[in-house]
Each structure stands twice: as structure tokens, then as C-alpha cells.
Amino acid sequence: MTGRPTVVAFDVNETLSDMEPLRARFVGIGAPGHLLEPWFAATLRDGFALTLAGGYAAFSDVAAASLRMALSGIDDLRRDLEDA
């Protein structure tokens, strides 16, 4: 490789942020802790797809919509789905 790179990419998700406190929140509302990884992956997937399609939504909105989908199949939540 010669010269300087024109682009540098960093993967900061789950590298610079600790997701474990969120796992405890999942468990605290009655959801299985292992749901954290697929929920986060779905959040990223949906955000990327929305961006590639030319749309925009705040990360918190995408994450909340993905969380509603992830929790919708759990019958014994300790909270109302919208409060979770």
C-alpha cells in the first residue's frame, strides 16, 4: 500500500460501549437476557436499511421499534410492552 488511506473505518458498537447493563434491563422486565444480541443486530440492520433506502429515523426510534418486535412474543413480561 502506498500513500495515505482515504478512508478509515472503526467498529465502535460493543467495542467502546458496554451492552451488559442492557442485558440486566431485559432480565428485569422478564425477557431472556440472550435477546440482547438479536435485538441490537436487528436495530443496526433496520437502521442501515433505512439509510440505504434514503430514509432517516433517530436511532432511538429504530431501537424502540425493534425492541417492540423483539418483546412482542414474550407472554410473561413484568411490564406493559410500551413501558418496557
Short mmCIF file of N, CA and C in Angstrom, two decimals:
data_model
loop_
_atom_site.label_atom_id
_atom_site.label_comp_id
_atom_site.label_asym_id
_atom_site.label_seq_id
_atom_site.Cartn_x
_atom_site.Cartn_y
_atom_site.Cartn_z
N MET A 1 0.84 -1.17 0.00
CA MET A 1 0.00 0.00 0.00
C MET A 1 0.89 1.23 0.00
N THR A 2 0.59 2.13 -0.88
CA THR A 2 1.37 3.35 -0.94
C THR A 2 0.48 4.54 -0.60
N GLY A 3 1.06 5.56 -0.02
CA GLY A 3 0.30 6.75 0.33
C GLY A 3 -0.58 6.56 1.56
N ARG A 4 -1.36 7.56 1.80
CA ARG A 4 -2.25 7.54 2.95
C ARG A 4 -3.62 7.03 2.55
N PRO A 5 -4.27 6.30 3.45
CA PRO A 5 -5.63 5.82 3.12
C PRO A 5 -6.59 7.01 3.02
N THR A 6 -7.59 6.87 2.17
CA THR A 6 -8.58 7.93 2.02
C THR A 6 -9.73 7.77 3.00
N VAL A 7 -9.91 6.56 3.49
CA VAL A 7 -10.99 6.29 4.44
C VAL A 7 -10.48 5.38 5.55
N VAL A 8 -10.89 5.67 6.76
CA VAL A 8 -10.59 4.81 7.90
C VAL A 8 -11.92 4.53 8.58
N ALA A 9 -12.20 3.26 8.84
CA ALA A 9 -13.45 2.88 9.49
C ALA A 9 -13.17 2.24 10.84
N PHE A 10 -14.01 2.56 11.79
CA PHE A 10 -13.91 2.00 13.12
C PHE A 10 -15.21 1.31 13.47
N ASP A 11 -15.11 0.16 14.10
CA ASP A 11 -16.28 -0.54 14.62
C ASP A 11 -16.37 -0.21 16.10
N VAL A 12 -17.30 0.68 16.45
CA VAL A 12 -17.39 1.10 17.84
C VAL A 12 -18.51 0.41 18.62
N ASN A 13 -19.45 -0.20 17.91
CA ASN A 13 -20.55 -0.87 18.58
C ASN A 13 -20.04 -2.07 19.35
N GLU A 14 -20.34 -2.09 20.62
CA GLU A 14 -19.94 -3.15 21.54
C GLU A 14 -18.43 -3.19 21.78
N THR A 15 -17.70 -2.27 21.19
CA THR A 15 -16.27 -2.15 21.44
C THR A 15 -16.03 -1.02 22.43
N LEU A 16 -16.61 0.13 22.16
CA LEU A 16 -16.48 1.27 23.05
C LEU A 16 -17.66 1.41 24.00
N SER A 17 -18.68 0.62 23.79
CA SER A 17 -19.85 0.67 24.67
C SER A 17 -20.09 -0.70 25.29
N ASP A 18 -20.46 -0.69 26.55
CA ASP A 18 -20.73 -1.93 27.28
C ASP A 18 -22.23 -2.20 27.24
N MET A 19 -22.63 -3.29 26.62
CA MET A 19 -24.05 -3.63 26.46
C MET A 19 -24.60 -4.40 27.66
N GLU A 20 -23.76 -4.84 28.58
CA GLU A 20 -24.22 -5.68 29.68
C GLU A 20 -25.30 -5.02 30.56
N PRO A 21 -25.23 -3.73 30.84
CA PRO A 21 -26.33 -3.13 31.62
C PRO A 21 -27.69 -3.29 30.94
N LEU A 22 -27.71 -3.31 29.61
CA LEU A 22 -28.97 -3.52 28.90
C LEU A 22 -29.47 -4.95 29.08
N ARG A 23 -28.56 -5.90 29.17
CA ARG A 23 -28.97 -7.29 29.40
C ARG A 23 -29.71 -7.39 30.74
N ALA A 24 -29.20 -6.71 31.75
CA ALA A 24 -29.86 -6.71 33.06
C ALA A 24 -31.25 -6.09 32.97
N ARG A 25 -31.41 -5.08 32.12
CA ARG A 25 -32.74 -4.46 31.95
C ARG A 25 -33.70 -5.43 31.27
N PHE A 26 -33.21 -6.18 30.29
CA PHE A 26 -34.04 -7.21 29.65
C PHE A 26 -34.55 -8.19 30.70
N VAL A 27 -33.63 -8.71 31.49
CA VAL A 27 -33.98 -9.70 32.51
C VAL A 27 -34.93 -9.07 33.54
N GLY A 28 -34.70 -7.83 33.88
CA GLY A 28 -35.51 -7.14 34.87
C GLY A 28 -36.98 -7.00 34.47
N ILE A 29 -37.26 -6.99 33.17
CA ILE A 29 -38.66 -6.88 32.74
C ILE A 29 -39.25 -8.23 32.37
N GLY A 30 -38.46 -9.29 32.55
CA GLY A 30 -38.96 -10.63 32.28
C GLY A 30 -38.60 -11.19 30.91
N ALA A 31 -37.74 -10.51 30.20
CA ALA A 31 -37.29 -11.01 28.89
C ALA A 31 -35.99 -11.79 29.09
N PRO A 32 -35.72 -12.78 28.26
CA PRO A 32 -34.46 -13.52 28.40
C PRO A 32 -33.26 -12.64 28.04
N GLY A 33 -32.20 -12.77 28.81
CA GLY A 33 -31.01 -11.96 28.57
C GLY A 33 -30.40 -12.17 27.20
N HIS A 34 -30.54 -13.39 26.66
CA HIS A 34 -29.93 -13.68 25.36
C HIS A 34 -30.63 -12.94 24.22
N LEU A 35 -31.72 -12.26 24.50
CA LEU A 35 -32.43 -11.48 23.48
C LEU A 35 -31.67 -10.19 23.12
N LEU A 36 -30.73 -9.79 23.95
CA LEU A 36 -29.99 -8.55 23.71
C LEU A 36 -29.29 -8.54 22.35
N GLU A 37 -28.55 -9.59 22.04
CA GLU A 37 -27.77 -9.60 20.79
C GLU A 37 -28.66 -9.56 19.55
N PRO A 38 -29.69 -10.39 19.44
CA PRO A 38 -30.53 -10.30 18.24
C PRO A 38 -31.29 -8.97 18.15
N TRP A 39 -31.68 -8.40 19.31
CA TRP A 39 -32.35 -7.10 19.28
C TRP A 39 -31.40 -6.04 18.74
N PHE A 40 -30.17 -6.01 19.23
CA PHE A 40 -29.23 -4.99 18.78
C PHE A 40 -28.87 -5.19 17.31
N ALA A 41 -28.69 -6.43 16.89
CA ALA A 41 -28.40 -6.72 15.48
C ALA A 41 -29.56 -6.26 14.59
N ALA A 42 -30.79 -6.49 15.02
CA ALA A 42 -31.96 -6.06 14.25
C ALA A 42 -32.04 -4.54 14.19
N THR A 43 -31.69 -3.89 15.29
CA THR A 43 -31.70 -2.42 15.32
C THR A 43 -30.71 -1.88 14.30
N LEU A 44 -29.50 -2.42 14.30
CA LEU A 44 -28.49 -1.97 13.34
C LEU A 44 -28.93 -2.27 11.91
N ARG A 45 -29.44 -3.49 11.68
CA ARG A 45 -29.90 -3.88 10.34
C ARG A 45 -30.95 -2.91 9.82
N ASP A 46 -31.95 -2.62 10.66
CA ASP A 46 -33.03 -1.74 10.23
C ASP A 46 -32.54 -0.32 9.99
N GLY A 47 -31.63 0.14 10.83
CA GLY A 47 -31.06 1.48 10.64
C GLY A 47 -30.26 1.57 9.35
N PHE A 48 -29.44 0.54 9.08
CA PHE A 48 -28.67 0.53 7.84
C PHE A 48 -29.59 0.50 6.63
N ALA A 49 -30.60 -0.36 6.68
CA ALA A 49 -31.53 -0.49 5.56
C ALA A 49 -32.27 0.82 5.31
N LEU A 50 -32.69 1.47 6.36
CA LEU A 50 -33.39 2.74 6.23
C LEU A 50 -32.49 3.79 5.58
N THR A 51 -31.25 3.83 6.03
CA THR A 51 -30.29 4.78 5.47
C THR A 51 -30.03 4.49 3.99
N LEU A 52 -29.81 3.23 3.65
CA LEU A 52 -29.54 2.86 2.26
C LEU A 52 -30.72 3.13 1.34
N ALA A 53 -31.92 3.10 1.92
CA ALA A 53 -33.12 3.38 1.13
C ALA A 53 -33.37 4.89 1.02
N GLY A 54 -32.50 5.68 1.64
CA GLY A 54 -32.64 7.13 1.54
C GLY A 54 -33.51 7.74 2.63
N GLY A 55 -33.86 6.96 3.63
CA GLY A 55 -34.69 7.45 4.71
C GLY A 55 -33.87 7.84 5.92
N TYR A 56 -34.56 8.32 6.93
CA TYR A 56 -33.90 8.68 8.18
C TYR A 56 -34.87 8.47 9.33
N ALA A 57 -34.36 7.97 10.41
CA ALA A 57 -35.07 7.92 11.69
C ALA A 57 -34.02 8.00 12.78
N ALA A 58 -34.36 8.59 13.88
CA ALA A 58 -33.44 8.66 15.01
C ALA A 58 -33.13 7.24 15.48
N PHE A 59 -31.90 7.03 15.94
CA PHE A 59 -31.50 5.71 16.41
C PHE A 59 -32.45 5.22 17.49
N SER A 60 -32.85 6.12 18.38
CA SER A 60 -33.74 5.72 19.48
C SER A 60 -35.09 5.23 18.95
N ASP A 61 -35.57 5.81 17.87
CA ASP A 61 -36.84 5.36 17.28
C ASP A 61 -36.70 3.99 16.64
N VAL A 62 -35.60 3.78 15.94
CA VAL A 62 -35.35 2.47 15.32
C VAL A 62 -35.18 1.42 16.39
N ALA A 63 -34.43 1.74 17.44
CA ALA A 63 -34.20 0.79 18.54
C ALA A 63 -35.51 0.46 19.25
N ALA A 64 -36.35 1.46 19.47
CA ALA A 64 -37.63 1.22 20.16
C ALA A 64 -38.54 0.34 19.33
N ALA A 65 -38.60 0.58 18.02
CA ALA A 65 -39.44 -0.25 17.15
C ALA A 65 -38.93 -1.69 17.13
N SER A 66 -37.62 -1.84 17.07
CA SER A 66 -37.03 -3.18 17.08
C SER A 66 -37.28 -3.87 18.42
N LEU A 67 -37.23 -3.12 19.50
CA LEU A 67 -37.48 -3.69 20.82
C LEU A 67 -38.92 -4.15 20.95
N ARG A 68 -39.86 -3.37 20.44
CA ARG A 68 -41.26 -3.79 20.47
C ARG A 68 -41.44 -5.11 19.74
N MET A 69 -40.80 -5.25 18.59
CA MET A 69 -40.89 -6.50 17.84
C MET A 69 -40.25 -7.66 18.62
N ALA A 70 -39.10 -7.42 19.21
CA ALA A 70 -38.39 -8.48 19.93
C ALA A 70 -39.18 -8.94 21.16
N LEU A 71 -39.85 -8.02 21.82
CA LEU A 71 -40.58 -8.36 23.05
C LEU A 71 -42.01 -8.81 22.81
N SER A 72 -42.50 -8.61 21.61
CA SER A 72 -43.91 -8.88 21.35
C SER A 72 -44.29 -10.35 21.52
N GLY A 73 -43.37 -11.26 21.39
CA GLY A 73 -43.69 -12.67 21.52
C GLY A 73 -43.51 -13.22 22.93
N ILE A 74 -43.20 -12.36 23.88
CA ILE A 74 -42.97 -12.81 25.25
C ILE A 74 -44.23 -12.55 26.06
N ASP A 75 -44.85 -13.62 26.53
CA ASP A 75 -46.13 -13.50 27.23
C ASP A 75 -46.02 -13.05 28.67
N ASP A 76 -44.92 -13.33 29.33
CA ASP A 76 -44.84 -13.05 30.76
C ASP A 76 -43.92 -11.88 31.11
N LEU A 77 -44.00 -10.80 30.33
CA LEU A 77 -43.24 -9.60 30.67
C LEU A 77 -43.77 -9.03 31.98
N ARG A 78 -42.90 -8.45 32.74
CA ARG A 78 -43.29 -7.85 34.02
C ARG A 78 -43.78 -6.42 33.85
N ARG A 79 -43.80 -5.93 32.63
CA ARG A 79 -44.25 -4.58 32.33
C ARG A 79 -45.07 -4.60 31.06
N ASP A 80 -45.86 -3.57 30.89
CA ASP A 80 -46.55 -3.38 29.63
C ASP A 80 -45.51 -3.19 28.54
N LEU A 81 -45.76 -3.67 27.36
CA LEU A 81 -44.79 -3.61 26.27
C LEU A 81 -44.31 -2.19 26.02
N GLU A 82 -45.20 -1.23 26.02
CA GLU A 82 -44.80 0.16 25.77
C GLU A 82 -43.99 0.75 26.92
N ASP A 83 -44.18 0.26 28.12
CA ASP A 83 -43.41 0.75 29.27
C ASP A 83 -42.03 0.10 29.37
N ALA A 84 -41.89 -1.05 28.73
CA ALA A 84 -40.63 -1.77 28.81
C ALA A 84 -39.56 -1.00 28.08
#
